[in-house]
Amino acid sequence: MYKVEFSENNTAVIIVDKTELDINKTLDCGQAFRWNKVADNWWIGVAFNSLVSLKQCSYKQYENAILTNVTKDNLPKLIEYLDLATDYTSEISKLNLDNYATKAYNYSRGIHILRQNLFETIVTFLMSSCNTMRNIRNIVNKLSERYGEKLEVCIDNQTFTSYTFPTLKQLSDATVAEFQELSMGFRAEYLYQFIQQLKANSSALDKLKDCSYNTAITSLKSLNGIGDKVANCICLFGLHHVEAFPIDTHIKHIIENEYNGYLDIKSFGNIAGIIQQYMFYYETFGSNTRY
DNA sequence: ACCCAGGCCTGGA
DNA sequence: TCCAGGCATGGG
């Protein structure tokens, strides 16, 4: 549950418990790659084509709040982006989680699955195969700097700059060689082909938003560079099909070591993707020495 | 010098 | 159906 107040300068303050929405975990867990941590518990990034500031701290009588630079007109977009209408605590309590999933949840609690732009999500996860989160971040930031539009915002007398994620139109004339200059490597070809397909079929993304999870997976996998894992990431992060369960190297590792090689995701109901994200975060950021 | 990273595609058994 | 090798790039 959450509520919203407005500060003296008419920006929205979201009152929400950190166990329900933790911005550090949510913005750093590997679902979005264009948020920058500018201080402790303070992030700046681009969402719904605006430069957004989110700072989680105490506020007045509240122990936990999220201070934003978002005014009333854009507030619904922010609420939607952060998926605040969903009460994750309540959804999880309906499940009967096994021991490992419980440990992962306890560690990762506060992650929300963002409702990100579909085009941006597809491009981002086309860059993800056989890559590190750091390199993905590098690539999509360079792509935005090169083809997006500059945004500036001033907060607390500090000026922050970023760039919108490029639109299809802004990428429509780019060449494979140009993409390769941004360290995409073999993924440049994937992106180029995706752009060409969209140019030929401009309603493809809208159709994708309307269809079921299974249909979306099939449709996405018909694109060069999208296999099972990337298709599931796009379904989860770009289409908000929270039943999608992407299996990457880390999740494979968990299945081998924690589930003796076989994991039945049925016990995660229709929100397996949320549990997956808890596990991914616990595995990659939890206190093991491999990272 | 090797190994790995939020994999995918192709070719061959 | 499953497996090996190749694919660019950057970091440990």
mmCIF file of C-alpha atoms in Angstrom, chain A residues 16-170:
data_model
loop_
_atom_site.group_PDB
_atom_site.id
_atom_site.type_symbol
_atom_site.label_atom_id
_atom_site.label_comp_id
_atom_site.label_asym_id
_atom_site.label_seq_id
_atom_site.Cartn_x
_atom_site.Cartn_y
_atom_site.Cartn_z
ATOM 1 C CA VAL A 16 5.608 3.512 0.900
ATOM 2 C CA ASP A 17 7.391 1.039 3.121
ATOM 3 C CA LYS A 18 10.848 -0.095 2.076
ATOM 4 C CA THR A 19 9.796 -3.732 2.408
ATOM 5 C CA GLU A 20 7.223 -3.066 -0.308
ATOM 6 C CA LEU A 21 9.324 -0.901 -2.650
ATOM 7 C CA ASP A 22 13.090 -0.526 -2.271
ATOM 8 C CA ILE A 23 14.497 1.695 -5.008
ATOM 9 C CA ASN A 24 18.092 0.541 -4.565
ATOM 10 C CA LYS A 25 17.136 -3.068 -5.214
ATOM 11 C CA THR A 26 14.545 -2.280 -7.871
ATOM 12 C CA LEU A 27 16.774 -0.034 -9.968
ATOM 13 C CA ASP A 28 19.931 -2.125 -9.586
ATOM 14 C CA CYS A 29 18.655 -5.679 -9.921
ATOM 15 C CA GLY A 30 19.258 -6.159 -13.625
ATOM 16 C CA GLN A 31 15.890 -5.281 -15.138
ATOM 17 C CA ALA A 32 16.735 -1.662 -16.053
ATOM 18 C CA PHE A 33 20.102 -0.330 -17.139
ATOM 19 C CA ARG A 34 19.729 3.404 -17.436
ATOM 20 C CA TRP A 35 19.438 4.489 -13.804
ATOM 21 C CA ASN A 36 22.410 6.172 -12.163
ATOM 22 C CA LYS A 37 23.009 6.146 -8.457
ATOM 23 C CA VAL A 38 24.089 9.723 -7.668
ATOM 24 C CA ALA A 39 24.200 9.326 -3.877
ATOM 25 C CA ASP A 40 23.096 6.915 -1.197
ATOM 26 C CA ASN A 41 19.472 5.974 -1.852
ATOM 27 C CA TRP A 42 19.250 8.545 -4.643
ATOM 28 C CA TRP A 43 18.837 7.613 -8.290
ATOM 29 C CA ILE A 44 18.379 9.587 -11.492
ATOM 30 C CA GLY A 45 17.183 8.026 -14.720
ATOM 31 C CA VAL A 46 14.946 8.368 -17.723
ATOM 32 C CA ALA A 47 11.434 6.977 -17.595
ATOM 33 C CA PHE A 48 8.445 7.886 -19.779
ATOM 34 C CA ASN A 49 10.843 10.223 -21.632
ATOM 35 C CA SER A 50 11.435 12.361 -18.535
ATOM 36 C CA LEU A 51 14.477 12.767 -16.364
ATOM 37 C CA VAL A 52 13.279 11.370 -13.060
ATOM 38 C CA SER A 53 14.838 11.694 -9.633
ATOM 39 C CA LEU A 54 14.003 9.185 -6.914
ATOM 40 C CA LYS A 55 15.371 9.548 -3.414
ATOM 41 C CA GLN A 56 14.339 7.143 -0.686
ATOM 42 C CA CYS A 57 14.586 8.554 2.824
ATOM 43 C CA SER A 58 12.538 9.600 5.814
ATOM 44 C CA TYR A 59 10.048 12.437 5.308
ATOM 45 C CA LYS A 60 8.219 14.355 8.005
ATOM 46 C CA GLN A 61 6.667 11.778 10.311
ATOM 47 C CA TYR A 62 7.265 8.927 7.875
ATOM 48 C CA GLU A 63 10.199 6.598 8.254
ATOM 49 C CA ASN A 64 10.204 5.668 4.569
ATOM 50 C CA ALA A 65 9.257 7.807 1.597
ATOM 51 C CA ILE A 66 10.382 8.389 -1.962
ATOM 52 C CA LEU A 67 11.043 12.008 -2.852
ATOM 53 C CA THR A 68 10.603 12.711 -6.551
ATOM 54 C CA ASN A 69 10.859 15.584 -8.997
ATOM 55 C CA VAL A 70 7.611 14.484 -10.629
ATOM 56 C CA THR A 71 4.685 16.894 -10.626
ATOM 57 C CA LYS A 72 1.004 16.092 -10.580
ATOM 58 C CA ASP A 73 0.593 15.731 -14.344
ATOM 59 C CA ASN A 74 3.217 12.997 -14.625
ATOM 60 C CA LEU A 75 2.404 11.247 -11.371
ATOM 61 C CA PRO A 76 0.161 8.561 -12.933
ATOM 62 C CA LYS A 77 3.005 7.607 -15.254
ATOM 63 C CA LEU A 78 5.398 7.237 -12.349
ATOM 64 C CA ILE A 79 2.889 5.189 -10.342
ATOM 65 C CA GLU A 80 2.489 2.911 -13.331
ATOM 66 C CA TYR A 81 6.232 2.701 -14.028
ATOM 67 C CA LEU A 82 6.977 1.651 -10.453
ATOM 68 C CA ASP A 83 4.030 -0.788 -10.489
ATOM 69 C CA LEU A 84 2.805 0.700 -7.235
ATOM 70 C CA ALA A 85 -0.773 -0.474 -7.717
ATOM 71 C CA THR A 86 0.367 -4.034 -7.061
ATOM 72 C CA ASP A 87 0.899 -4.988 -3.424
ATOM 73 C CA TYR A 88 3.812 -7.413 -3.713
ATOM 74 C CA THR A 89 3.820 -8.232 -0.015
ATOM 75 C CA SER A 90 0.241 -9.407 -0.273
ATOM 76 C CA GLU A 91 0.821 -11.349 -3.508
ATOM 77 C CA ILE A 92 3.793 -13.217 -2.066
ATOM 78 C CA SER A 93 1.916 -14.072 1.110
ATOM 79 C CA LYS A 94 -0.550 -16.090 -0.973
ATOM 80 C CA LEU A 95 2.222 -18.469 -2.027
ATOM 81 C CA ASN A 96 3.762 -21.358 -0.145
ATOM 82 C CA LEU A 97 7.441 -20.815 -0.928
ATOM 83 C CA ASP A 98 10.137 -23.458 -0.496
ATOM 84 C CA ASN A 99 13.212 -22.807 1.644
ATOM 85 C CA TYR A 100 15.465 -21.354 -1.022
ATOM 86 C CA ALA A 101 12.740 -19.128 -2.495
ATOM 87 C CA THR A 102 11.978 -17.893 1.012
ATOM 88 C CA LYS A 103 15.621 -17.010 1.603
ATOM 89 C CA ALA A 104 15.758 -15.219 -1.747
ATOM 90 C CA TYR A 105 12.568 -13.308 -0.968
ATOM 91 C CA ASN A 106 13.755 -12.251 2.467
ATOM 92 C CA TYR A 107 16.957 -10.906 0.955
ATOM 93 C CA SER A 108 15.379 -9.266 -2.095
ATOM 94 C CA ARG A 109 12.121 -8.003 -0.652
ATOM 95 C CA GLY A 110 11.266 -4.555 -2.012
ATOM 96 C CA ILE A 111 11.957 -5.293 -5.668
ATOM 97 C CA HIS A 112 9.168 -4.275 -8.008
ATOM 98 C CA ILE A 113 8.972 -5.323 -11.643
ATOM 99 C CA LEU A 114 9.052 -2.020 -13.507
ATOM 100 C CA ARG A 115 6.695 -1.304 -16.372
ATOM 101 C CA GLN A 116 9.282 -0.217 -18.886
ATOM 102 C CA ASN A 117 8.890 0.847 -22.483
ATOM 103 C CA LEU A 118 8.652 -2.202 -24.755
ATOM 104 C CA PHE A 119 10.939 -0.956 -27.524
ATOM 105 C CA GLU A 120 13.613 -0.025 -25.005
ATOM 106 C CA THR A 121 13.301 -3.392 -23.273
ATOM 107 C CA ILE A 122 13.674 -5.363 -26.502
ATOM 108 C CA VAL A 123 16.725 -3.373 -27.599
ATOM 109 C CA THR A 124 18.272 -3.673 -24.146
ATOM 110 C CA PHE A 125 17.874 -7.416 -23.915
ATOM 111 C CA LEU A 126 19.073 -7.893 -27.480
ATOM 112 C CA MET A 127 22.314 -6.533 -26.023
ATOM 113 C CA SER A 128 22.255 -8.895 -23.056
ATOM 114 C CA SER A 129 23.240 -12.205 -24.561
ATOM 115 C CA CYS A 130 26.597 -13.443 -23.351
ATOM 116 C CA ASN A 131 27.272 -10.051 -21.794
ATOM 117 C CA THR A 132 27.725 -8.521 -18.349
ATOM 118 C CA MET A 133 25.308 -6.096 -16.711
ATOM 119 C CA ARG A 134 28.064 -3.509 -16.745
ATOM 120 C CA ASN A 135 28.595 -3.830 -20.500
ATOM 121 C CA ILE A 136 24.868 -3.783 -21.207
ATOM 122 C CA ARG A 137 24.664 -0.547 -19.226
ATOM 123 C CA ASN A 138 27.561 0.854 -21.213
ATOM 124 C CA ILE A 139 26.035 -0.021 -24.548
ATOM 125 C CA VAL A 140 22.524 1.317 -23.914
ATOM 126 C CA ASN A 141 23.924 4.518 -22.442
ATOM 127 C CA LYS A 142 26.153 5.052 -25.461
ATOM 128 C CA LEU A 143 23.225 4.274 -27.745
ATOM 129 C CA SER A 144 21.085 6.873 -25.981
ATOM 130 C CA GLU A 145 23.834 9.472 -26.039
ATOM 131 C CA ARG A 146 24.413 8.909 -29.731
ATOM 132 C CA TYR A 147 20.801 8.756 -30.958
ATOM 133 C CA GLY A 148 18.580 10.105 -28.164
ATOM 134 C CA GLU A 149 17.739 13.624 -27.079
ATOM 135 C CA LYS A 150 19.484 15.475 -24.309
ATOM 136 C CA LEU A 151 17.613 16.036 -21.068
ATOM 137 C CA GLU A 152 18.627 18.303 -18.202
ATOM 138 C CA VAL A 153 17.226 18.766 -14.752
ATOM 139 C CA CYS A 154 18.293 20.845 -11.779
ATOM 140 C CA ILE A 155 17.796 19.457 -8.296
ATOM 141 C CA ASP A 156 19.223 20.944 -5.087
ATOM 142 C CA ASN A 157 21.334 23.323 -7.197
ATOM 143 C CA GLN A 158 22.896 20.412 -9.053
ATOM 144 C CA THR A 159 22.418 19.931 -12.788
ATOM 145 C CA PHE A 160 21.981 16.392 -14.099
ATOM 146 C CA THR A 161 22.135 15.391 -17.735
ATOM 147 C CA SER A 162 20.906 12.313 -19.530
ATOM 148 C CA TYR A 163 19.418 11.258 -22.851
ATOM 149 C CA THR A 164 16.101 9.789 -23.910
ATOM 150 C CA PHE A 165 16.244 6.221 -25.131
ATOM 151 C CA PRO A 166 16.229 6.483 -28.932
ATOM 152 C CA THR A 167 12.999 5.869 -30.797
ATOM 153 C CA LEU A 168 12.609 3.576 -33.783
ATOM 154 C CA LYS A 169 12.682 6.634 -36.001
ATOM 155 C CA GLN A 170 15.928 7.856 -34.469
#
